[in-house]
PDB file of N, CA and C in Angstrom:
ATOM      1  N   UNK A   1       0.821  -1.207   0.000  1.00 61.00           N
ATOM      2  CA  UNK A   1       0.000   0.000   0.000  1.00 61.00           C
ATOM      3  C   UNK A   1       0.858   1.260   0.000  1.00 61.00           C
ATOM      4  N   UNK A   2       2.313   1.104   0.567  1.00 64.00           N
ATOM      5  CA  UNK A   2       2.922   2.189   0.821  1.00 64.00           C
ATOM      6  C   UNK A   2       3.640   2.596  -0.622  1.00 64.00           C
ATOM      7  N   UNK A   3       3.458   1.411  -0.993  1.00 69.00           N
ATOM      8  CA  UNK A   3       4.566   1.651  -2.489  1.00 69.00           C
ATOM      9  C   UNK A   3       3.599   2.327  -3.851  1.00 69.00           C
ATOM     10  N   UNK A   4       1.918   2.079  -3.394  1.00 73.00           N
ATOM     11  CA  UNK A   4       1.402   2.624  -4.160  1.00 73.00           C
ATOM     12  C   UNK A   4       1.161   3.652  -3.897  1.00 73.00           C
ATOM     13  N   UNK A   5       0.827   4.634  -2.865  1.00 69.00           N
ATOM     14  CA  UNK A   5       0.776   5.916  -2.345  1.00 69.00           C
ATOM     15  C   UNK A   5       2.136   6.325  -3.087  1.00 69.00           C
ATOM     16  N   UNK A   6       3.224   6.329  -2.903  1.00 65.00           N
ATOM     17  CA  UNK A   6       4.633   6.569  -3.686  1.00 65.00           C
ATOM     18  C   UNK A   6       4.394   7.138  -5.160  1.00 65.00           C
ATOM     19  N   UNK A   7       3.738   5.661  -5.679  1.00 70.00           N
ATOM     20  CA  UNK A   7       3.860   5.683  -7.197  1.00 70.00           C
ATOM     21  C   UNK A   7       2.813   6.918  -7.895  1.00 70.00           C
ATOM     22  N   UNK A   8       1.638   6.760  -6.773  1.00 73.00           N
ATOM     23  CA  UNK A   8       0.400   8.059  -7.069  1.00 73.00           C
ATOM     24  C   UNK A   8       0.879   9.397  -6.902  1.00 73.00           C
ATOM     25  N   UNK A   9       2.105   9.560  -5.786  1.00 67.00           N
ATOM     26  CA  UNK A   9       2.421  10.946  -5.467  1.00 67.00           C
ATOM     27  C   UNK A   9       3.439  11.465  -6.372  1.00 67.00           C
ATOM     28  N   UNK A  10       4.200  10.597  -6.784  1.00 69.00           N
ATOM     29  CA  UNK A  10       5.386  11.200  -8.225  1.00 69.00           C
ATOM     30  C   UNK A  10       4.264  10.945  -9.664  1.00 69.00           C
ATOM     31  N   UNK A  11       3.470  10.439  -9.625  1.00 76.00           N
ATOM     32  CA  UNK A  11       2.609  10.973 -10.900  1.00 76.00           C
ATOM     33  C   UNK A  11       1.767  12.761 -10.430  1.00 76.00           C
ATOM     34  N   UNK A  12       1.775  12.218  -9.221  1.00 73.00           N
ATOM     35  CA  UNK A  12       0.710  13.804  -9.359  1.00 73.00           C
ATOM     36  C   UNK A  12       1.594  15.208  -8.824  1.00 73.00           C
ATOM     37  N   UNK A  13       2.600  14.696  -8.010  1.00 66.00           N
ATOM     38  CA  UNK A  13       3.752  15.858  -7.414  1.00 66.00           C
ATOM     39  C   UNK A  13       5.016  15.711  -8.229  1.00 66.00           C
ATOM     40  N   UNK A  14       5.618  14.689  -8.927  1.00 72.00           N
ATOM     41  CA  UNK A  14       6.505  14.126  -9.159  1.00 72.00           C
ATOM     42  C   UNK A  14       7.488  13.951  -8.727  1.00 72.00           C
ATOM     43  N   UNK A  15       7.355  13.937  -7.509  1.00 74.00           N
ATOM     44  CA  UNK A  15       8.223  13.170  -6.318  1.00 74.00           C
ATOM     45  C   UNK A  15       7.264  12.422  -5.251  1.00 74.00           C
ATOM     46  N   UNK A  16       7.973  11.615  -4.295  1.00 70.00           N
ATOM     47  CA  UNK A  16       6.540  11.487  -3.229  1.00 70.00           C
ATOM     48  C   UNK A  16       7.053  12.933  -1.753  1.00 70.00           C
ATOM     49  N   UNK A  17       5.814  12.437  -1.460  1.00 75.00           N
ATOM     50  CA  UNK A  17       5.710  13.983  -0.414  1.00 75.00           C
ATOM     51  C   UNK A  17       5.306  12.903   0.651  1.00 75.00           C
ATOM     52  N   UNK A  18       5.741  13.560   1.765  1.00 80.00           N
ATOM     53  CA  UNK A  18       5.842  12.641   3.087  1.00 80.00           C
ATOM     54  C   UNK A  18       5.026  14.109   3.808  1.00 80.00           C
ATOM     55  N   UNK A  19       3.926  13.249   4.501  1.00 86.00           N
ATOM     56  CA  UNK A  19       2.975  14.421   5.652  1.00 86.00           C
ATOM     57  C   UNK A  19       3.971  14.474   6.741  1.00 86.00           C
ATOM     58  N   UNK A  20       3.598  15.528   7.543  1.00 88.00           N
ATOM     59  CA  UNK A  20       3.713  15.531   8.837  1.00 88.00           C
ATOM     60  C   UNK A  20       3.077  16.824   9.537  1.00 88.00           C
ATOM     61  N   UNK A  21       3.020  16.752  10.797  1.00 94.00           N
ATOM     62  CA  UNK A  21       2.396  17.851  11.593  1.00 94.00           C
ATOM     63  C   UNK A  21       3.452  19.275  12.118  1.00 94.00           C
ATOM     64  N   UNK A  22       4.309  18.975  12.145  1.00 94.00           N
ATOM     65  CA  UNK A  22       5.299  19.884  12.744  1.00 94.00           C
ATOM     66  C   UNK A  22       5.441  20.425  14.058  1.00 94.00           C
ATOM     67  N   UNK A  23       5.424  19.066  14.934  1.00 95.00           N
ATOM     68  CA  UNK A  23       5.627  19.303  16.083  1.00 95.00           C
ATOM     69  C   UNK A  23       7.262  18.497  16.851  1.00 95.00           C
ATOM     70  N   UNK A  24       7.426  18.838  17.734  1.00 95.00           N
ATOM     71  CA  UNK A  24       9.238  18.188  18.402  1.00 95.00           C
ATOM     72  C   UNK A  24       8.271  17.968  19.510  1.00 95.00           C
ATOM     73  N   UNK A  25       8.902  16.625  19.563  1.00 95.00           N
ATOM     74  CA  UNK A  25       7.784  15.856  20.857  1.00 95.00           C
ATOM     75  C   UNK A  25       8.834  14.484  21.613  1.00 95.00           C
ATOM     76  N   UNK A  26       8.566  14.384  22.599  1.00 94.00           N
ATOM     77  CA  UNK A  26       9.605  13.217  23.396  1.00 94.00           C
ATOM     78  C   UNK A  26       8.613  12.136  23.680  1.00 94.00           C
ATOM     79  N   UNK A  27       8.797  11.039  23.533  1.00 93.00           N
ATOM     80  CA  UNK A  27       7.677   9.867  23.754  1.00 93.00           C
ATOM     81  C   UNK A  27       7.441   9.751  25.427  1.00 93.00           C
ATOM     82  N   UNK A  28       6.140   9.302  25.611  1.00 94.00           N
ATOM     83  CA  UNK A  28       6.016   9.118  26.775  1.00 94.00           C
ATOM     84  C   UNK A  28       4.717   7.990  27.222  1.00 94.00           C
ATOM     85  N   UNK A  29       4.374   7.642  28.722  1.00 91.00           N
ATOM     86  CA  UNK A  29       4.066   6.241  28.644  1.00 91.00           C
ATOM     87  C   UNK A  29       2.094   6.479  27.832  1.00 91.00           C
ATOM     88  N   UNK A  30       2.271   7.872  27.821  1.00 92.00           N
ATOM     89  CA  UNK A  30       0.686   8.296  27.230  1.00 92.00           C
ATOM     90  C   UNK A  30       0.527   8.524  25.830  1.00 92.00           C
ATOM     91  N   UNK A  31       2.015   8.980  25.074  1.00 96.00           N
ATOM     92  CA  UNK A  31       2.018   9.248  24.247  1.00 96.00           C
ATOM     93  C   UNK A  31       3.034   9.786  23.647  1.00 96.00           C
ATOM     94  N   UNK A  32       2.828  10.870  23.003  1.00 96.00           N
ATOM     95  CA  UNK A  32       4.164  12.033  23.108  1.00 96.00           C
ATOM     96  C   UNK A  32       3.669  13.495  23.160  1.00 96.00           C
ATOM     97  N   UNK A  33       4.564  13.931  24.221  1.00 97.00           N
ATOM     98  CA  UNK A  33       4.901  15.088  25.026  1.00 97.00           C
ATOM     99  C   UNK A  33       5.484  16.040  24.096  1.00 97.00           C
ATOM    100  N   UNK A  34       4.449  16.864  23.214  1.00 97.00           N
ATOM    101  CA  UNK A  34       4.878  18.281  22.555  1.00 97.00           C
ATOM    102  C   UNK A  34       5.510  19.308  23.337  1.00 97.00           C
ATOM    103  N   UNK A  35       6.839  19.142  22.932  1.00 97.00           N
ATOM    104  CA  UNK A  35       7.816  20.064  23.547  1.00 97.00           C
ATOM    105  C   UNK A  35       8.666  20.567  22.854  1.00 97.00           C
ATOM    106  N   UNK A  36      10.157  21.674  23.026  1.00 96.00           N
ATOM    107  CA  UNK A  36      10.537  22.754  22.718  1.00 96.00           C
ATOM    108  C   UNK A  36      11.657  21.469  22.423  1.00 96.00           C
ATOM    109  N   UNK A  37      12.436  21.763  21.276  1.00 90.00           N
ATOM    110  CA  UNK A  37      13.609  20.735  20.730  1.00 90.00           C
ATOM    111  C   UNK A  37      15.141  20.794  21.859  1.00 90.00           C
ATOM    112  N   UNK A  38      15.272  19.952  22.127  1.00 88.00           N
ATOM    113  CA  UNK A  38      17.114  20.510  22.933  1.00 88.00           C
ATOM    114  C   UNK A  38      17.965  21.517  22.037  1.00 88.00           C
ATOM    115  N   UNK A  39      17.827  21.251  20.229  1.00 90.00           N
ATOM    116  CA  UNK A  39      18.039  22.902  19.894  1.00 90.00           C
ATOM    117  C   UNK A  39      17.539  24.440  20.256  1.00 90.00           C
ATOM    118  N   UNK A  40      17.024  23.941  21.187  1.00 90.00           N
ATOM    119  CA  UNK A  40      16.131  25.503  21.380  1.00 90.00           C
ATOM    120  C   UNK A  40      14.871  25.664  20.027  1.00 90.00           C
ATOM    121  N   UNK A  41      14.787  24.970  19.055  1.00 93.00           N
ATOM    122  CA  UNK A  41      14.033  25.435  18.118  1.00 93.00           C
ATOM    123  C   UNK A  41      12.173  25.096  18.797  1.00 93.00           C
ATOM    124  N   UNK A  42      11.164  25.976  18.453  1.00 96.00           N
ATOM    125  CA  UNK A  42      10.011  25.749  19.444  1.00 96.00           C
ATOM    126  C   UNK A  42       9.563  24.397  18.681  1.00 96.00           C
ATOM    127  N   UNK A  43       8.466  23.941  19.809  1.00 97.00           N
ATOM    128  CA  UNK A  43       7.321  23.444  20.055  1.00 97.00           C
ATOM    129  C   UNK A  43       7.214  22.682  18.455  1.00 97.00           C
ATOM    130  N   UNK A  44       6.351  24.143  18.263  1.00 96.00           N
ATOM    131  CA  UNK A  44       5.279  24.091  17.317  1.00 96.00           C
ATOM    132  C   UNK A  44       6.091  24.686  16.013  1.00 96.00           C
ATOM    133  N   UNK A  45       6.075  24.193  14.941  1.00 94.00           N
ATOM    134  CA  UNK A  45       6.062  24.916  13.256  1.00 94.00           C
ATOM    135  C   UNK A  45       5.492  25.901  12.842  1.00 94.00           C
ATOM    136  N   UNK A  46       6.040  27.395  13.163  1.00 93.00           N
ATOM    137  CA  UNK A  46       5.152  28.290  12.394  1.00 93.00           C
ATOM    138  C   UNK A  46       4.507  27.859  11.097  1.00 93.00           C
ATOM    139  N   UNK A  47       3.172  27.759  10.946  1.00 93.00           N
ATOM    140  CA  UNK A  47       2.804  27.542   9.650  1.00 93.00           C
ATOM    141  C   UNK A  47       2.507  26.300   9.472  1.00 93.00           C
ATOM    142  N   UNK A  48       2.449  25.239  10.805  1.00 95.00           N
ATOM    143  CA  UNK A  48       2.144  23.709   9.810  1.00 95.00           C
ATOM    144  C   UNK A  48       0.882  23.456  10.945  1.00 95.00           C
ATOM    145  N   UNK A  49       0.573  22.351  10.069  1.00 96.00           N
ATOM    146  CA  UNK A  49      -0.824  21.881  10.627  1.00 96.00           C
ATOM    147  C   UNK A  49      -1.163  21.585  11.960  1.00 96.00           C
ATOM    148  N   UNK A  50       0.051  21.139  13.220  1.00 97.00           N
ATOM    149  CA  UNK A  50      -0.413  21.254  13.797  1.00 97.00           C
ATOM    150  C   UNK A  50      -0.588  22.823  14.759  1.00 97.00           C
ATOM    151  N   UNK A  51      -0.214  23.833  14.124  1.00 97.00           N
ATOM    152  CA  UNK A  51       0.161  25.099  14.595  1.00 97.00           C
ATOM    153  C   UNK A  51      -1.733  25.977  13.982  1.00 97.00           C
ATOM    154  N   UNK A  52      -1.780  25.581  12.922  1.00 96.00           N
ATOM    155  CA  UNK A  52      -3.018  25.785  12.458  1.00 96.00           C
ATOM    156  C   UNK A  52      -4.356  25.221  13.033  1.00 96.00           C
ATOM    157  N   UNK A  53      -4.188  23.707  13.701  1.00 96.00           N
ATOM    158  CA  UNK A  53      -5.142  22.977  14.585  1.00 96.00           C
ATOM    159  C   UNK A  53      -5.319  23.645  15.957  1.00 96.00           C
ATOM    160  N   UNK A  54      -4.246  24.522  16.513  1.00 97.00           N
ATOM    161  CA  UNK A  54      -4.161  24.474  18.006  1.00 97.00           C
ATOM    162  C   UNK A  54      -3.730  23.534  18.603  1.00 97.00           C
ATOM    163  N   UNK A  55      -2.774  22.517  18.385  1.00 97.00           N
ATOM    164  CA  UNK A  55      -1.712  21.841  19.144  1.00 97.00           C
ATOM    165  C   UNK A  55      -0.906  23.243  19.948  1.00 97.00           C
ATOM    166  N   UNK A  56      -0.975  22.887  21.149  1.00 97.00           N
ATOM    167  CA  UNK A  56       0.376  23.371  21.912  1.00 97.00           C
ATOM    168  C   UNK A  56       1.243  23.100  22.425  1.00 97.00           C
ATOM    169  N   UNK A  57       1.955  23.344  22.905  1.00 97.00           N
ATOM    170  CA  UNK A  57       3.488  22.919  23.579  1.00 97.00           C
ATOM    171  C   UNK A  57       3.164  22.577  25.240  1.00 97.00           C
ATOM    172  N   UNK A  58       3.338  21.129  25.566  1.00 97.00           N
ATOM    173  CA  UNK A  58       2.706  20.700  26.586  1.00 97.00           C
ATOM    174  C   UNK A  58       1.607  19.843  26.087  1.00 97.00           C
ATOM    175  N   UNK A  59       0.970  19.799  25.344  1.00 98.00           N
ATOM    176  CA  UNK A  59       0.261  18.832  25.206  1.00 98.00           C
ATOM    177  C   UNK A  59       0.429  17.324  25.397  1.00 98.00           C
ATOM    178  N   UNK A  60       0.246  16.866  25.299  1.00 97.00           N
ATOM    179  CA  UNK A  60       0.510  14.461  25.059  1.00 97.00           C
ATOM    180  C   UNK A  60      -0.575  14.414  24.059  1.00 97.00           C
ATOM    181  N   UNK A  61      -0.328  13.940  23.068  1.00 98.00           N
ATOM    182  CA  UNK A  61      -0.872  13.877  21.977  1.00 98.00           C
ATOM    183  C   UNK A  61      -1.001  12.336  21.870  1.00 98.00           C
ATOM    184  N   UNK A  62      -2.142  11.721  21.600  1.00 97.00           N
ATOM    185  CA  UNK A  62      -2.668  10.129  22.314  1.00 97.00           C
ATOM    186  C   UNK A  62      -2.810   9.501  21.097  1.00 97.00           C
ATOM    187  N   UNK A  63      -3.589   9.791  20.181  1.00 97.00           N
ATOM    188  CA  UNK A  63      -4.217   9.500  19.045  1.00 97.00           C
ATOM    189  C   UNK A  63      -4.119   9.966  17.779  1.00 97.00           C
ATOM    190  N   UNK A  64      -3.802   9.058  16.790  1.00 96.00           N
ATOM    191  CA  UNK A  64      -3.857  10.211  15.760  1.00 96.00           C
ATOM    192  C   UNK A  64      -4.492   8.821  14.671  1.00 96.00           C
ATOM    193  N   UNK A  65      -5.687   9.851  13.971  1.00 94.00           N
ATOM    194  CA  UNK A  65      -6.707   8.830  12.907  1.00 94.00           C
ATOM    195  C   UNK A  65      -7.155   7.458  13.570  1.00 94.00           C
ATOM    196  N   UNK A  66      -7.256   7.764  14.875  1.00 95.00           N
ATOM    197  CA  UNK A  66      -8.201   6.439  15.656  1.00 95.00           C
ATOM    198  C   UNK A  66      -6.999   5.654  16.095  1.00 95.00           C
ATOM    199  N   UNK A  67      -5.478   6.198  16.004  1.00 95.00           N
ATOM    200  CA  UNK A  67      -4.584   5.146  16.200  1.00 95.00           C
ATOM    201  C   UNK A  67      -3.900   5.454  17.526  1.00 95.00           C
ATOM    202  N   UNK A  68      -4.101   4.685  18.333  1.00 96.00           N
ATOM    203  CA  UNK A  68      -3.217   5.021  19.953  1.00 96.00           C
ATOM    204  C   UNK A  68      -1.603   5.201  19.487  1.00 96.00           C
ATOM    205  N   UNK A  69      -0.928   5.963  19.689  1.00 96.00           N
ATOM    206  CA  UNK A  69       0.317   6.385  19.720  1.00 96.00           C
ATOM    207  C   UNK A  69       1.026   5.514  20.895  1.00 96.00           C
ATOM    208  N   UNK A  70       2.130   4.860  20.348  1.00 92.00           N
ATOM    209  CA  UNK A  70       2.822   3.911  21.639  1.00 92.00           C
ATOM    210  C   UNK A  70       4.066   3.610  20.748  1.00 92.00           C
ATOM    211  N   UNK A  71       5.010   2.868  22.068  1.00 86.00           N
ATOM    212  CA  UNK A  71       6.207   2.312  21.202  1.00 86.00           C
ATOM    213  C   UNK A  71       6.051   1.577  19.680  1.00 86.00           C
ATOM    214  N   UNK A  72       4.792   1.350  19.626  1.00 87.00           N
ATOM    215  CA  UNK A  72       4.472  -0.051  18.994  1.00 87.00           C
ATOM    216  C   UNK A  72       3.849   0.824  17.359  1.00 87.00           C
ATOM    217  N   UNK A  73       3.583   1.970  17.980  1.00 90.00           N
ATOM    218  CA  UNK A  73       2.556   2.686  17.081  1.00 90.00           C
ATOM    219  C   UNK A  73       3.473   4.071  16.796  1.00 90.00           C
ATOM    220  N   UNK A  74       4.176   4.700  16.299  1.00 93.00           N
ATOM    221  CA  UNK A  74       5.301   5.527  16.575  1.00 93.00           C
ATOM    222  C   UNK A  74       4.282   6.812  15.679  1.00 93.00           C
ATOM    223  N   UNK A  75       4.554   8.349  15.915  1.00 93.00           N
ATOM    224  CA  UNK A  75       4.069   9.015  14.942  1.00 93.00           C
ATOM    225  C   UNK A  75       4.358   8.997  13.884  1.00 93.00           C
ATOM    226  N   UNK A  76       5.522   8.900  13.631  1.00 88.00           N
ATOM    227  CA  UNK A  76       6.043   8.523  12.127  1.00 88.00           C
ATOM    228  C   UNK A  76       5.287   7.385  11.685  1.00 88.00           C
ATOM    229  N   UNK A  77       5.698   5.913  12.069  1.00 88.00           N
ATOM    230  CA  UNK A  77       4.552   5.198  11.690  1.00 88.00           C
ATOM    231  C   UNK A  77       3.497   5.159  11.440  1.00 88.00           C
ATOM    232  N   UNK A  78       2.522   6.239  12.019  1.00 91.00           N
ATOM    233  CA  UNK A  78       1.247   6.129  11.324  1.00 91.00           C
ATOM    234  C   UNK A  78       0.961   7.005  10.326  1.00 91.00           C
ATOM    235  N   UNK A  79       1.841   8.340  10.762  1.00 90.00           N
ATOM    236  CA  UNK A  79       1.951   9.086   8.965  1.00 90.00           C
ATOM    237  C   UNK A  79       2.454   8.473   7.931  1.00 90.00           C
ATOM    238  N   UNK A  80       2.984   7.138   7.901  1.00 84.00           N
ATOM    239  CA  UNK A  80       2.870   6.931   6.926  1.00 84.00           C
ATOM    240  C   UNK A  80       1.632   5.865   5.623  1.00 84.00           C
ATOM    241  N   UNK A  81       0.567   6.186   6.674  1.00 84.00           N
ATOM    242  CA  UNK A  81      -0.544   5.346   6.272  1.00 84.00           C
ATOM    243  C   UNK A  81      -1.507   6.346   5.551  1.00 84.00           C
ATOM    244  N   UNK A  82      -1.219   7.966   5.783  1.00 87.00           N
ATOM    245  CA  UNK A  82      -1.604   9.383   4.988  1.00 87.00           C
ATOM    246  C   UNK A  82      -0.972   9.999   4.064  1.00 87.00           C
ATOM    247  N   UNK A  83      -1.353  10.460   3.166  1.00 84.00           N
ATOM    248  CA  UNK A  83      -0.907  11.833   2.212  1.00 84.00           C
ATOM    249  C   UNK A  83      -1.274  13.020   2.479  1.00 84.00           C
ATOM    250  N   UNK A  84      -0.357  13.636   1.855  1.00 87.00           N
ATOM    251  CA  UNK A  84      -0.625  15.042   1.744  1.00 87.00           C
ATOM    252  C   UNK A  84      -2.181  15.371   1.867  1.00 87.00           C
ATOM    253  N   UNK A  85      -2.627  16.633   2.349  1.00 90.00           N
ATOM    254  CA  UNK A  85      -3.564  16.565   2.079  1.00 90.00           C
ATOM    255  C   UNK A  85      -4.883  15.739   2.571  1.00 90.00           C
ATOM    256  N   UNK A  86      -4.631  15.019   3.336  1.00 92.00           N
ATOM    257  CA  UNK A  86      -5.563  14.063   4.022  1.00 92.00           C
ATOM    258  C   UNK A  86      -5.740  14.827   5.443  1.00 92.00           C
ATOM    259  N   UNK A  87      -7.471  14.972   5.639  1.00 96.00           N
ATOM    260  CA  UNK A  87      -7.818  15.136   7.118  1.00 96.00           C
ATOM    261  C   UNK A  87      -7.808  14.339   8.085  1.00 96.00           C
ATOM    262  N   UNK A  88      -7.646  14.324   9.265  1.00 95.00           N
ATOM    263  CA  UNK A  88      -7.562  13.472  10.305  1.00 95.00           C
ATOM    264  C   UNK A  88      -7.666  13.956  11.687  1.00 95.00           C
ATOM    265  N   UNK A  89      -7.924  13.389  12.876  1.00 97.00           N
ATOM    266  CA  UNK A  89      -8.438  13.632  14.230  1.00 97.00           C
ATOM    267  C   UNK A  89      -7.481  13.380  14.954  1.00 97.00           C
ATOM    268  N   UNK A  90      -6.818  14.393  15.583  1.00 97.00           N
ATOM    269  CA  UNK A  90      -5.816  14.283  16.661  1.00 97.00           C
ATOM    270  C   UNK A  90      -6.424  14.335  18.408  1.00 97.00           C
ATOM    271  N   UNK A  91      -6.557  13.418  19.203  1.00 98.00           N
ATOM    272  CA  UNK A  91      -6.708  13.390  20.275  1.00 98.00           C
ATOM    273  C   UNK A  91      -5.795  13.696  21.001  1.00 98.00           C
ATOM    274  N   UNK A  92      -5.421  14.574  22.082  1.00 97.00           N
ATOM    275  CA  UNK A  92      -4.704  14.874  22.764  1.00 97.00           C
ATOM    276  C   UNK A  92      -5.103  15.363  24.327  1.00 97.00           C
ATOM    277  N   UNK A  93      -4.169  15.451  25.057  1.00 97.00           N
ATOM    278  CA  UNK A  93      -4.408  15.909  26.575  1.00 97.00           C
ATOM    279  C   UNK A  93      -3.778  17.207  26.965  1.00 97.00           C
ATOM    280  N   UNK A  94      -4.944  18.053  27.332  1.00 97.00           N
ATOM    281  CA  UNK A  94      -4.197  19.423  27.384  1.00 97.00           C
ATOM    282  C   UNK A  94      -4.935  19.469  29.153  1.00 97.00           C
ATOM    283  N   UNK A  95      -3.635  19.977  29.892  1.00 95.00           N
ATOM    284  CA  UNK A  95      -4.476  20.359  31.806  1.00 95.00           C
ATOM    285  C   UNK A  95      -5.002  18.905  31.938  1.00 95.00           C
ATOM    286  N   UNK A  96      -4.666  17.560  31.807  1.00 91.00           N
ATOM    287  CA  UNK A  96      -5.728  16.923  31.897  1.00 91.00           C
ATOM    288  C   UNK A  96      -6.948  16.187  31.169  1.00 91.00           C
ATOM    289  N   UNK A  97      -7.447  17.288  30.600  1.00 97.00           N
ATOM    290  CA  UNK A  97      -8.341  17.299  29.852  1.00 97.00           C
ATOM    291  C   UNK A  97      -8.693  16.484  28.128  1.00 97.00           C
ATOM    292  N   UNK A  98      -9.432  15.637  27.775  1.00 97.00           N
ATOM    293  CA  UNK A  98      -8.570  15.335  26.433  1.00 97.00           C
ATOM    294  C   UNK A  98      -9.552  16.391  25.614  1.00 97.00           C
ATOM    295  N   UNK A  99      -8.909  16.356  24.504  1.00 97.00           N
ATOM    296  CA  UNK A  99      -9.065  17.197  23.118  1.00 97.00           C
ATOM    297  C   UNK A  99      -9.398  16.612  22.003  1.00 97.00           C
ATOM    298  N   UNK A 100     -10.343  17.010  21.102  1.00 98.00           N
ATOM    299  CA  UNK A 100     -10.160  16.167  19.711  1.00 98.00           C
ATOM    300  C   UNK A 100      -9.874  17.283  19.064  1.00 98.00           C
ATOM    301  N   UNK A 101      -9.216  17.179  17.896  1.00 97.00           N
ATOM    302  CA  UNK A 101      -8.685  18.645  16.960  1.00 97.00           C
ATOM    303  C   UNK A 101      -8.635  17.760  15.535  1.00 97.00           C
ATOM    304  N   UNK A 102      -9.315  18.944  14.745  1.00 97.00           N
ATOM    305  CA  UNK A 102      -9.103  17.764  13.096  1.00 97.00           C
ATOM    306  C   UNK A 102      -7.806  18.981  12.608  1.00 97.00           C
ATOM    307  N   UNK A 103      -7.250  17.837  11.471  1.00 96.00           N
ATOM    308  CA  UNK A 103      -6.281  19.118  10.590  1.00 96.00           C
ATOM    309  C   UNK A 103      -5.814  18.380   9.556  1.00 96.00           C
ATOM    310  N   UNK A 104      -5.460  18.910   8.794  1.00 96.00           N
ATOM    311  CA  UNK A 104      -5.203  18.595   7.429  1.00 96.00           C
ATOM    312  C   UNK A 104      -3.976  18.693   7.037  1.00 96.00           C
ATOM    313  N   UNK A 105      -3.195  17.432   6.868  1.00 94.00           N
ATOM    314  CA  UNK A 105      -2.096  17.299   6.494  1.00 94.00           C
ATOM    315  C   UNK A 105      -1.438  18.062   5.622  1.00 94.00           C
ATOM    316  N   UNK A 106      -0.166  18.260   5.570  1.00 91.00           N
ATOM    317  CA  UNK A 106       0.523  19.191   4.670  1.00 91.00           C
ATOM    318  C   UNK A 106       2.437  18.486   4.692  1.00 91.00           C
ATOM    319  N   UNK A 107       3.073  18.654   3.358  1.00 84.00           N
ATOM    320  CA  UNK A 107       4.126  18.151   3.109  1.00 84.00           C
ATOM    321  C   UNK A 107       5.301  18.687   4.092  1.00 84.00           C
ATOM    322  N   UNK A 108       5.940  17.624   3.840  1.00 78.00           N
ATOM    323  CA  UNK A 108       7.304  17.702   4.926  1.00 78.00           C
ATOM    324  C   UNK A 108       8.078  18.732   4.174  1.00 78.00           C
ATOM    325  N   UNK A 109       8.317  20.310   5.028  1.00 77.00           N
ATOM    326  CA  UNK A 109       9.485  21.339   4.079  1.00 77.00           C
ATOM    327  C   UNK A 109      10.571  20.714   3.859  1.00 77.00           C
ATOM    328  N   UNK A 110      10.685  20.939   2.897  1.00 70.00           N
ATOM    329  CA  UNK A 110      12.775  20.999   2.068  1.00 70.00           C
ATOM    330  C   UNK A 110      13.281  20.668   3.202  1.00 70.00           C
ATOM    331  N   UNK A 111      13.782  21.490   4.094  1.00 60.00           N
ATOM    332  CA  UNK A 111      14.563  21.679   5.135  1.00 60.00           C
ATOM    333  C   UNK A 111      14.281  21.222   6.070  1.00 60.00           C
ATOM    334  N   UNK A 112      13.478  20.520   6.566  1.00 51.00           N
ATOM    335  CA  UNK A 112      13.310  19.732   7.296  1.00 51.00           C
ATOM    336  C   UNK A 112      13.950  17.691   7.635  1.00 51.00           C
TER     337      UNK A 112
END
């Protein structure tokens, strides 16, 4: 499945494009812990989806597209079951509290 997502994204981008949210996060036994990089660089991605959803820094982010986040389940791993461009439901814990937030995927920058 992954090799055909590939083959669809260099016909229509002509390269493949890899999603992601643009957050620096440390795993933890809930999830992962949106936090500020040991470069000093922040949180959050000016400008990427999860900066556009309202992810913040501090959050534990639990779920993403119905999928529990764990050793087993990595964020990377499950972005790679999306494209560009695909909506999806981020569950997260903010104070406690959980959150659902939708947002819409967007390509991994150059420089990144």
């Amino acid at each position: 499945n992954i090799a055909k997502r590939d083959v669809e994204d260099v016909r229509q981008f002509g390269k493949v494009e890899y999603p992601y949210l643009g957050v620096r996060y440390q795993a933890v036994d809930m999830g992962i812990l949106v936090k500020k990089g040991e470069d000093g660089k922040p949180a959050i991605e000016a400008g990427s989806p999860a900066e556009k959803a309202g992810i913040k820094e501090g959050d534990i982010i639990t779920e993403v597209g119905g999928v529990k986040i764990s050793k087993e389940n990595t964020l990377t791993g499950v972005l790679t079951n999306y494209r560009v461009g695909d909506k999806l439901t981020i569950k997260l814990l903010r104070d406690k509290n959980e959150i659902s937030l939708e947002l819409i995927l967007d390509k991994r920058p150059e420089n990144t």
